XYZ file of C-alpha atoms in Angstrom:
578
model
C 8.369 -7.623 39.811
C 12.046 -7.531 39.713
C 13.972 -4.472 38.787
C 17.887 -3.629 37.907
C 18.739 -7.171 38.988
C 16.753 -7.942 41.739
C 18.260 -4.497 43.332
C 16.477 -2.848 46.483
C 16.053 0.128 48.403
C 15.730 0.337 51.957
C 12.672 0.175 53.318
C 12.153 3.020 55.982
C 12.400 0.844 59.009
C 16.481 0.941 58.608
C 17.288 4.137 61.121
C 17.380 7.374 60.230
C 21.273 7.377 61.022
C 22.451 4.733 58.818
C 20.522 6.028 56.049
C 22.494 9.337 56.123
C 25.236 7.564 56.844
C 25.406 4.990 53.709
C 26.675 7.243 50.894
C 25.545 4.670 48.400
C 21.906 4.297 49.148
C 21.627 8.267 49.623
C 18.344 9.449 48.479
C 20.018 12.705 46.722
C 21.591 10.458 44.773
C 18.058 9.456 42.873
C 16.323 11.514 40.504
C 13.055 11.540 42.032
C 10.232 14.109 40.450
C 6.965 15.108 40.843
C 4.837 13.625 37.412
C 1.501 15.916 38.321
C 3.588 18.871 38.550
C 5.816 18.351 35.400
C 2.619 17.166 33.317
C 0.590 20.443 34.538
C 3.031 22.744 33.158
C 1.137 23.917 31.037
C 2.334 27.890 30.408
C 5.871 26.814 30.368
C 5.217 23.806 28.222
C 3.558 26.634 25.312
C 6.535 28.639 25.403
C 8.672 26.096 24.617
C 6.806 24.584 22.155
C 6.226 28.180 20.605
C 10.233 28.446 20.652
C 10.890 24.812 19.212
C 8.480 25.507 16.653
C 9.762 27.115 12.920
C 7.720 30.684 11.808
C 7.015 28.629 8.967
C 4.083 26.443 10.792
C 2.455 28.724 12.642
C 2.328 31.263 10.362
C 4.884 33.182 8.033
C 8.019 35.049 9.374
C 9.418 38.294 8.524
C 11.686 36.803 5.834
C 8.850 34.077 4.628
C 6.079 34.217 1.890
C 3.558 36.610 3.237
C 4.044 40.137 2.971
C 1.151 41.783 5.149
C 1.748 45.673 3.402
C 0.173 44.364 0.219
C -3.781 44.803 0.137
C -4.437 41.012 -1.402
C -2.786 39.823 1.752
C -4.119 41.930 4.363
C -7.389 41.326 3.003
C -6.731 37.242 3.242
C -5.598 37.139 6.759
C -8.233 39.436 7.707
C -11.038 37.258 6.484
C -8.583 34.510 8.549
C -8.638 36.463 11.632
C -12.340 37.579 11.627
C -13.593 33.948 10.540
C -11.658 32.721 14.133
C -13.028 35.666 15.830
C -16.723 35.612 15.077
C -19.350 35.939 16.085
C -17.617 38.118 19.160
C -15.448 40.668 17.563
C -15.636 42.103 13.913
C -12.392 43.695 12.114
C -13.829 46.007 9.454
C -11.427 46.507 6.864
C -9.009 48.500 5.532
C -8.117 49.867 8.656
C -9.996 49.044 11.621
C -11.047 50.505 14.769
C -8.476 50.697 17.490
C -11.446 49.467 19.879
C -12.020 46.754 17.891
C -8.071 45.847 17.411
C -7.521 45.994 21.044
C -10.826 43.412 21.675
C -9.349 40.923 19.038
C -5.902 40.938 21.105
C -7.489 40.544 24.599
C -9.744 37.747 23.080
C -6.551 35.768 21.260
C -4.609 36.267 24.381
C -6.912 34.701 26.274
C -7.456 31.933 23.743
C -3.926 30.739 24.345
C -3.647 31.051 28.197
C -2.026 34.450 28.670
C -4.729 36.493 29.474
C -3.635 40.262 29.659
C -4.537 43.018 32.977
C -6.426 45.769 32.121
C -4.454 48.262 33.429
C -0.910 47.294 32.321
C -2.128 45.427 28.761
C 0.609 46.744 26.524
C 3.031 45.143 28.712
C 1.394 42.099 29.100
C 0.710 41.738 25.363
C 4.554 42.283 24.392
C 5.950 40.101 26.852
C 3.494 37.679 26.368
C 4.347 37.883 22.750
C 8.291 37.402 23.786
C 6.923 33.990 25.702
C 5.376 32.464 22.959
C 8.039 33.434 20.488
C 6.481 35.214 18.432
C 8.403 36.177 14.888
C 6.552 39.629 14.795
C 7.767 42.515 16.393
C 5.315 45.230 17.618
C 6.087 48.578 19.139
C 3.942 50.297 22.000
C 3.648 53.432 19.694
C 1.795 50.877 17.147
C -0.104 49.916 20.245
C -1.028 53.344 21.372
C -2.538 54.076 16.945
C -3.492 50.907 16.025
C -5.834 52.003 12.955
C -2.985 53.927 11.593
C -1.736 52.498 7.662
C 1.759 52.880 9.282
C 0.863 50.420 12.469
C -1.524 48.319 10.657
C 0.582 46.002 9.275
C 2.693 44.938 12.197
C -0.900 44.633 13.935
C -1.770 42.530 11.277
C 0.967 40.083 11.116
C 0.430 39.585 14.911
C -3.330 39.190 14.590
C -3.129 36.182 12.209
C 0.107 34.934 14.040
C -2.085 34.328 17.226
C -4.983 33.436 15.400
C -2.890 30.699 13.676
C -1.137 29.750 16.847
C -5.221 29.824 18.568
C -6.187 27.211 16.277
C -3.310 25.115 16.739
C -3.735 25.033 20.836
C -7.359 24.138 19.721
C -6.506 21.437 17.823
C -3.953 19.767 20.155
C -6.563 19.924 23.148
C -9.080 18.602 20.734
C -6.515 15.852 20.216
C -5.535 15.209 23.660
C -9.425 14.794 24.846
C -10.190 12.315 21.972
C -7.002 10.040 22.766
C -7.244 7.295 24.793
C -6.011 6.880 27.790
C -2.425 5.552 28.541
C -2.620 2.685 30.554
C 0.855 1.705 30.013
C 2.034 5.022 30.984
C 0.045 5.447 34.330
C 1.034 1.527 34.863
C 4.707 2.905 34.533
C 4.204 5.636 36.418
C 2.841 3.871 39.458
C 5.017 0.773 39.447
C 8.197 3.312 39.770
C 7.054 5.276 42.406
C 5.987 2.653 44.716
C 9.017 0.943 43.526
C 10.583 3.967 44.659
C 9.663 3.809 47.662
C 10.419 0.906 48.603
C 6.754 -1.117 48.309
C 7.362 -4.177 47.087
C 4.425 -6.059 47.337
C 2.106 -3.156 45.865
C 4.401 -3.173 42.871
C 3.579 -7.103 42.768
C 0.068 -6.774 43.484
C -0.023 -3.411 40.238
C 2.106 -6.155 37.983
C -0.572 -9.110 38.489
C -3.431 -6.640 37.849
C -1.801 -4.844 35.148
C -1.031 -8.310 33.505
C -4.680 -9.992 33.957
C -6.302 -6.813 32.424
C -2.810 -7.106 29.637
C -4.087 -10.917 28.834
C -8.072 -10.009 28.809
C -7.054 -7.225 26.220
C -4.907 -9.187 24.171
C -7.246 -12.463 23.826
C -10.013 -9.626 23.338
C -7.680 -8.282 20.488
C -7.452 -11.981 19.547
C -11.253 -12.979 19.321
C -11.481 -9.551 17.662
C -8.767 -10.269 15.407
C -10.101 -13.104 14.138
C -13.502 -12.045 13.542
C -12.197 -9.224 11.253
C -10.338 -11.814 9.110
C -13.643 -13.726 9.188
C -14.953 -11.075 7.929
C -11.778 -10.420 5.481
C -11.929 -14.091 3.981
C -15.887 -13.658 3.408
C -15.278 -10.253 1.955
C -12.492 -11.670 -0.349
C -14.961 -14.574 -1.082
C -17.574 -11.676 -2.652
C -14.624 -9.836 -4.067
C -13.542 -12.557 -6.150
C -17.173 -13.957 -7.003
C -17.995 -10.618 -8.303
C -14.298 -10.386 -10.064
C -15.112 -14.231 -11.883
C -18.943 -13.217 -13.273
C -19.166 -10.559 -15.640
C -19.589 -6.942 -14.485
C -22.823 -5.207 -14.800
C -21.437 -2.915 -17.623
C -20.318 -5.908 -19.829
C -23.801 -7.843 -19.373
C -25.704 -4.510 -20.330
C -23.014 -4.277 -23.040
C -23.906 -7.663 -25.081
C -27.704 -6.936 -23.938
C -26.885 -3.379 -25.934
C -25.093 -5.051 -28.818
C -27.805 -7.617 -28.640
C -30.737 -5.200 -28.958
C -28.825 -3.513 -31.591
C -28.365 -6.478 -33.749
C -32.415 -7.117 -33.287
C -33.085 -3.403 -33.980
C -31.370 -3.812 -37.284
C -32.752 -7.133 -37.914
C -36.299 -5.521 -37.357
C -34.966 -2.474 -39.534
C -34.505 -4.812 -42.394
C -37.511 -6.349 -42.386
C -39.498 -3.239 -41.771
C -37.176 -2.305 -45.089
C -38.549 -5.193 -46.455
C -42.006 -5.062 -45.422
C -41.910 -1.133 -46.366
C -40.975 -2.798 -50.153
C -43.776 -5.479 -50.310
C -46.285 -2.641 -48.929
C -45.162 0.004 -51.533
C -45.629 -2.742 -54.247
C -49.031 -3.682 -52.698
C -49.885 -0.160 -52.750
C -49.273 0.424 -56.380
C -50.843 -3.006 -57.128
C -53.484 -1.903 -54.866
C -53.769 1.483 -57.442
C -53.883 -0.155 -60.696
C -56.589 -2.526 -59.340
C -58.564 0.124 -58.027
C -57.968 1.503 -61.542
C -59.080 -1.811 -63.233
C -61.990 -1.516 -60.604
C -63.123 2.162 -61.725
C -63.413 1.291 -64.807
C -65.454 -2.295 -64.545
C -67.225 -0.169 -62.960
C -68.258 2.544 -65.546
C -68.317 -0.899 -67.450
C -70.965 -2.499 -65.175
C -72.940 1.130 -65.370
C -72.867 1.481 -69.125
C -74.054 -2.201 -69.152
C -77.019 -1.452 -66.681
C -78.147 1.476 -68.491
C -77.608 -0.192 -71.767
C -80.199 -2.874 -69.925
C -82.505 -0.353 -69.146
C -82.686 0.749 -72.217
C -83.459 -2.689 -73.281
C -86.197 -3.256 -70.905
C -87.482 -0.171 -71.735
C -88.000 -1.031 -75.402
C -89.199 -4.575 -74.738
C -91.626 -3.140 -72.565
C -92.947 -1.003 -75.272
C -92.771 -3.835 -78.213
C -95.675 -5.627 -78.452
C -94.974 -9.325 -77.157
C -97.121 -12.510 -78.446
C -96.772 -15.996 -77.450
C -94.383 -17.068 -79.756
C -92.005 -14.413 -79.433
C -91.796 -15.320 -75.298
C -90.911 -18.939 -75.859
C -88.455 -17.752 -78.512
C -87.317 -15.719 -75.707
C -87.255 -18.072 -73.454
C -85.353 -20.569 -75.499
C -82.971 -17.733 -76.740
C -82.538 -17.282 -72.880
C -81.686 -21.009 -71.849
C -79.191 -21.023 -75.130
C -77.531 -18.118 -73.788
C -77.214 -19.064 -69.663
C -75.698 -22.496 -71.200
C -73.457 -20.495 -73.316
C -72.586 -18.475 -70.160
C -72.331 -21.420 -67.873
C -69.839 -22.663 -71.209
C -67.903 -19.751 -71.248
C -67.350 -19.415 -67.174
C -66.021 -23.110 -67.333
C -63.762 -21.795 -70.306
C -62.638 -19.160 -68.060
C -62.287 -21.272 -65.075
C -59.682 -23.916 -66.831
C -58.412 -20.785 -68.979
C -57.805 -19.036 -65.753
C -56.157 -22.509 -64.105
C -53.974 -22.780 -67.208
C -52.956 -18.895 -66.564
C -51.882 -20.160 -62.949
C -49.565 -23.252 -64.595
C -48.358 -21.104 -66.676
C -47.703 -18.234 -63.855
C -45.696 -21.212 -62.204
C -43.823 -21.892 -65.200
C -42.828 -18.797 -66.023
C -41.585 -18.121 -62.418
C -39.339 -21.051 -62.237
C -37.973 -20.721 -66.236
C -37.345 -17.030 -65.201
C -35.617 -18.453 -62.072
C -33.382 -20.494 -64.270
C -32.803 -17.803 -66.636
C -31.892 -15.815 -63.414
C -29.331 -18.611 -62.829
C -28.018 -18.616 -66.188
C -27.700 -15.304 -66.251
C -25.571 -14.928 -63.171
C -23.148 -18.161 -64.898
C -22.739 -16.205 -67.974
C -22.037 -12.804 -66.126
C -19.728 -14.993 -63.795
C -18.157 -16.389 -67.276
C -18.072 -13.146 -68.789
C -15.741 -11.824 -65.729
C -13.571 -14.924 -66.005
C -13.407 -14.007 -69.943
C -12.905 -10.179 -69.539
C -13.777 -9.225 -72.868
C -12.931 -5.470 -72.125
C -16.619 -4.384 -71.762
C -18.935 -3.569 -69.146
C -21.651 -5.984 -69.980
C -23.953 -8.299 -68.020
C -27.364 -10.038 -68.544
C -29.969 -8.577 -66.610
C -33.259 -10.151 -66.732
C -36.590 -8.695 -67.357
C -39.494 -10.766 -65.845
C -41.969 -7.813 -67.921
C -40.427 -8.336 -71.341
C -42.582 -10.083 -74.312
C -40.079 -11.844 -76.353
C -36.518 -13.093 -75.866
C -34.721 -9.977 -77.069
C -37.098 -7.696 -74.183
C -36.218 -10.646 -71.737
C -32.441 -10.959 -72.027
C -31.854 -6.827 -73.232
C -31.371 -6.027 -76.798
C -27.504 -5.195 -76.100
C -26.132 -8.842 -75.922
C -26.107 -8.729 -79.883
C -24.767 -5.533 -80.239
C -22.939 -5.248 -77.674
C -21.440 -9.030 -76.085
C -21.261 -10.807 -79.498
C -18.844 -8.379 -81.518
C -16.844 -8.628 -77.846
C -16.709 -12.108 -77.739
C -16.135 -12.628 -81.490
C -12.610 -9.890 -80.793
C -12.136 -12.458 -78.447
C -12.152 -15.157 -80.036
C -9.746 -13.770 -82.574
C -7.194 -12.774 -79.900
C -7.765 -16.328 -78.431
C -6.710 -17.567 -81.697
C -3.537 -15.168 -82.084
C -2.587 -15.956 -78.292
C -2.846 -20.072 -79.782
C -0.690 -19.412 -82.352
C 2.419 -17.358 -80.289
C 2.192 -20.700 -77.648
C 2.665 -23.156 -80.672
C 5.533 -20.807 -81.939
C 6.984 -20.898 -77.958
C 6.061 -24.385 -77.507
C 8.168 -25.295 -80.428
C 10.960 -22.907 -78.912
C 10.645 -24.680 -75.462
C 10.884 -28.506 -76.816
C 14.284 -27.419 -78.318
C 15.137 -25.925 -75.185
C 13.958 -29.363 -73.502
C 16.105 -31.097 -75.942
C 19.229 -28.977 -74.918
C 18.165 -29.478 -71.504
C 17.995 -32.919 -71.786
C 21.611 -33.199 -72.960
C 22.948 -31.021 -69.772
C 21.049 -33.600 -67.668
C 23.085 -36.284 -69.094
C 26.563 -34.488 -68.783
C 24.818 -33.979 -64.914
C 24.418 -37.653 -64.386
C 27.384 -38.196 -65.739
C 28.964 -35.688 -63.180
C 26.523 -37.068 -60.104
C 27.841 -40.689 -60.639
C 31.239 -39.537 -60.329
C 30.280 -37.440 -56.989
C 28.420 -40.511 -55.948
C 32.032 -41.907 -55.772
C 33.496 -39.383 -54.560
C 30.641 -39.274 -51.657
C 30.794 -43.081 -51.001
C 34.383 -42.203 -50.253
C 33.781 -39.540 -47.680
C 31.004 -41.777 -46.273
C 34.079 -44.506 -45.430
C 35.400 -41.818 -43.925
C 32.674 -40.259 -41.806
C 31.855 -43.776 -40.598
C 35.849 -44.612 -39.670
C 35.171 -41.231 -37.652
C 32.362 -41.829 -36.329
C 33.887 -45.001 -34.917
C 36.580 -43.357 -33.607
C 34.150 -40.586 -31.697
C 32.231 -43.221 -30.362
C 35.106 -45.063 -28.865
C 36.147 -41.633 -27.424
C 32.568 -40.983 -26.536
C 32.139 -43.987 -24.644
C 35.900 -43.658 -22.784
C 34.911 -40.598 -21.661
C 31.254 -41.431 -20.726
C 33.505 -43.995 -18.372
C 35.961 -41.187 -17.034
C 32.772 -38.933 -16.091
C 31.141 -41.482 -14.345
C 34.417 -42.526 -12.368
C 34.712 -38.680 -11.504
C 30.925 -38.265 -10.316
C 31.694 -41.277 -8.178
C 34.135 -39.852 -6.929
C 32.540 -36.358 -6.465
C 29.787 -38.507 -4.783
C 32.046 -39.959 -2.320
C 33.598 -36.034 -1.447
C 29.972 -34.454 -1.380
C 28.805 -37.435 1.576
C 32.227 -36.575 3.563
C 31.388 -33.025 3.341
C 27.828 -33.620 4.187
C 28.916 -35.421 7.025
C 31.622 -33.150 8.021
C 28.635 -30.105 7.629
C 26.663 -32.572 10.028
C 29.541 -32.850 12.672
C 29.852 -29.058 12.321
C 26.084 -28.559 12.970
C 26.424 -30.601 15.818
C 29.444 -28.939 17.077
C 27.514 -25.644 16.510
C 24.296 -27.005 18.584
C 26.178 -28.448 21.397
C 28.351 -24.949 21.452
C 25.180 -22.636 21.732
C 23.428 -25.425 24.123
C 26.751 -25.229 26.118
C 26.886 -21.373 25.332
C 23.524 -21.009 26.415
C 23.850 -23.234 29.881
C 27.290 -20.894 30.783
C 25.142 -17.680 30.391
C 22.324 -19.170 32.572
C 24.858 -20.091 34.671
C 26.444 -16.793 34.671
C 23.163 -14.982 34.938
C 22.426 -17.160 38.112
C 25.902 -16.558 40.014
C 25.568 -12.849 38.477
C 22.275 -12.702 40.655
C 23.875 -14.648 43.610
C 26.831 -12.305 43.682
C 24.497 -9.375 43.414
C 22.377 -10.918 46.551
C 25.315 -11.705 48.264
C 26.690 -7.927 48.015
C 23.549 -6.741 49.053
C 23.550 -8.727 52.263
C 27.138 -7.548 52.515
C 25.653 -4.060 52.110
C 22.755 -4.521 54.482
C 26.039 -6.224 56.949
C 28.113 -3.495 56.640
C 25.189 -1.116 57.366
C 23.974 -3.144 60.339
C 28.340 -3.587 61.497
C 28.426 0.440 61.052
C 25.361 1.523 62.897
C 26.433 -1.214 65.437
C 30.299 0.666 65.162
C 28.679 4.292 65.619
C 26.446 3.126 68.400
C 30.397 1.354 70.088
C 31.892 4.549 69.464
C 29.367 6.499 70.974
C 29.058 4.309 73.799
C 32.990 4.676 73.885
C 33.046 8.350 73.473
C 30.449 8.480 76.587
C 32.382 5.996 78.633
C 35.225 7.904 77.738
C 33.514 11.519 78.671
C 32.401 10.023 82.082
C 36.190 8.747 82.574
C 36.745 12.078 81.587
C 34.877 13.472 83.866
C 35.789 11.030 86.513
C 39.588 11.665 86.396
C 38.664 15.636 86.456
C 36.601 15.212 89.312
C 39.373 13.188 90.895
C 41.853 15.743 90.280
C 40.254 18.550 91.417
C 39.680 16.738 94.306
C 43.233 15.369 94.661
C 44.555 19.281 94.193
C 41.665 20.913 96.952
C 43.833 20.766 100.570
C 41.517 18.894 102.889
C 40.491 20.175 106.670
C 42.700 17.473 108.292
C 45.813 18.693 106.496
């Protein structure tokens, strides 16, 4: 791990007296501080942020938007205060007791680390107030009555001031346990101290850890990285399969406006069926009619029968009379059988003629609707159309009795105005062949007039082609010019690409030479530096090697000193021989 350059400390094996004695690696000159101590203070680290922050965050100042004498608002930050306060202490409003006032201040105090003595708690509370920076002022005589309506207020504003700034604290220590922990920071911090001290190869050893747990993270972020796009690209996959297919509400919509179209379908044929069964139901009637009375029919004829068998019974019946019978009987089952084969081929001519009628009505029908389509075309000025009626007995019932009073005077009027109308187009048609015939003569003064345009035209033909000759020879002599030019531009644009090529080259070869100079700076830059620090560590090792020769001077010199003193004295003492 190299740092400022490849720059280093001393390492505290140099001696004590070269250290002091090298003004440039002086230890006073390096900011060194204690991280644990400036990250645990906490008290001083509130106050400031209490200062830094505006009123307005916290809670509002003096001057801001709450104004704590109105009732609305003391009533607000009350419920504020007591909702941050509960369960422990209870503010009972309008004006509380001082008890309770004084319990709520202790308890907020203590909330935000500044918690209050006992016996000198008015102090306490206004200074601690003055630390945190508080916008609110508060008296001690507010202190002293604090469930005044004079004091109240002030109280007030302070209450939900701390319980505002409370919640904050709460919040940030909330935040600072759930964030994760800096790893780059205590790397930092670590790396700089030891390389503050001088320990080179624990720095080394923290950068190689630090740096295998880095690249275990990062291909960790990788793998994860890529499984979350993965997952991105299958999720986009869904996205757009569900975007192509129809969407649940427009597949329930055509099923909706398909079961609508079947419930009116089914709506017109229970219409429908609803008609046939009503007609059913009245033929149904009048046969039950016809029924009742074949009935009384069939019960007149049995009692007429009894009758009958009553008086044969009581006639007197010989042998002659029964075979009469008898033969009078045979004669009148054939004429039955007769008569139910009459009815059979009646009743299968009734059918042909049921058909018969059906389809001739049919055509009518179809008539009917060509002569009311007819009749439209016509507009006669009257509301009229055939309308057929399969009940009707005769041809007048069938097609309505108003066609003769009614459509034939219309279409007679008509025909009349049909003949008037013939008569003004023969009287126009005259009028328009003599306008033809004037026509006709203007047509020949216009030939007349085109053939001499014609000649006139030919001319200007001549001349548009003599132009047109003339534009094409220009045409083509400039067509020749352009292309000389665009050779020409081709030639300049292939010089300038090649001159932009030179100049790229130029431009590589100056940044690769560039580049090579400020390696090559970089590299005598860092020999210079390595060389002044072993002229550093010389000069060091020359000076302590000077101070220790002028030491060794100064005591050679002290014991020469000394000598020559000791010598004198000697020298100026008269001796015993003298």
């Amino acid at each position: 791990m190299r740092r400022g350059g490849g720059r280093r400390f001393p390492k505290s094996s140099l001696a004590p007296s070269a250290l002091e004695a090298t003004p440039a690696l002086d230890s006073s000159g390096i900011p060194i501080r204690n991280l644990d101590s400036a990250f645990s203070r906490r008290d001083s680290d509130a106050a400031s942020l209490c200062s830094s922050r505006p009123a307005s965050s916290v809670g509002a100042g003096p001057g801001g938007a709450l104004n704590f004498s109105d009732r609305a608002t003391q009533a607000a930050a009350l419920r504020v205060v007591n909702a941050f306060l509960a369960p422990a202490v209870t503010l009972r409003g309008p004006l509380p007791a001082a008890r309770d006032i004084q319990a709520a201040l202790r308890l907020l105090l203590e909330r935000v680390d500044f918690p209050p003595n006992e016996a000198t708690f008015e102090d306490d509370l206004v200074q601690s107030l003055k630390v945190l920076g508080c916008p609110y002022k508060i008296t001690r005589s507010a202190l002293k009555a604090p469930g005044t309506p004079h004091s109240w207020p002030p109280l007030l504003s302070v209450l939900h001031w701390l319980t505002q700034f409370a919640k904050l604290c709460d919040a940030e220590a909330a935040a600072a346990l759930e964030a994760p922990p800096n790893d780059l920071m205590a790397y930092t911090t670590q790396g700089y101290r030891h390389f503050l001290s001088g320990d080179d190869d624990v720095v080394e050893a923290l950068d190689e850890e630090y740096l295998s747990k880095a690249r275990k993270d990062g291909e960790a972020a990788v793998a994860t990285v890529r499984t979350l796009e993965k997952e991105a690209q299958q999720l986009e996959a869904e996205v757009n399969k569900l975007t192509s297919r129809p969407s649940r509400q427009e597949a329930l919509e055509a099923e909706k406006e398909a079961f609508t179209a079947d419930i009116k379908k089914f709506e017109a044929v229970v219409k429908t069926w609803k008609g046939k069964i009503g007609e059913r139901e009245e033929a149904l009637v009048d046969l039950e009619k016809e029924l009742e009375a074949k009935i009384l029919d069939a019960q007149r004829t049995a009692a007429q029968n009894q009758e009958l068998l009553k008086r044969v019974d009581a006639q007197t019946v010989n042998t002659r009379d029964v075979e009469r019978m008898h033969r009078e009987m045979q004669a009148i089952e054939s004429d039955i059988a007769n008569a139910e084969n009459g009815k059979a081929s009646q009743e299968d001519k009734c059918w042909e003629l049921d058909s018969k009628l059906v389809t001739k009505l049919e055509e009518l029908e179809g008539l009917a609707e060509q002569c009311n389509q007819a009749i439209k075309r016509l507009k006669p000025g009257i509301d009229f159309q055939y309308v057929i009626n399969s009940k009707g007995t005769s041809p007048a019932e069938i097609l309505g009795p108003d066609y003769k009073t009614v459509l034939k005077p219309a279409l007679l009027e008509h025909a009349e105005e049909n003949k008037r109308t013939a008569v003004l187009n023969l009287a126009e048609s005259a009028d328009l062949q003599k306008q033809l015939q004037g026509s006709a003569k203007m047509l020949e003064q216009e030939r007349s007039n085109i053939s001499s345009l014609q000649a006139k035209n030919d001319e200007m033909v001549a001349c548009l082609n003599s132009l047109e000759r003339e534009i094409t020879n220009d045409d083509s002599r400039c067509t020749a010019e352009a292309r000389r030019m665009k050779e020409e531009l081709e030639k300049k644009y292939s010089g300038l690409n090649s001159i932009e090529k030179e100049a790229d080259e130029f431009l590589k070869n100056s940044e690769k030479r560039l580049q090579e100079a400020i390696i090559k700076s970089d590299k005598d830059t860092q020999a210079l530096a390595h060389e002044l620090l072993e002229l550093l560590d010389s000069i060091a090792e020359h000076k302590e090697l000077m101070e220790a020769k002028i030491a060794q001077g100064r005591k050679d010199l002290y014991e020469t000193a000394d000598y020559i003193a000791s010598l004198a004295s000697k020298m100026s003492s008269p001796g015993p021989h003298t």
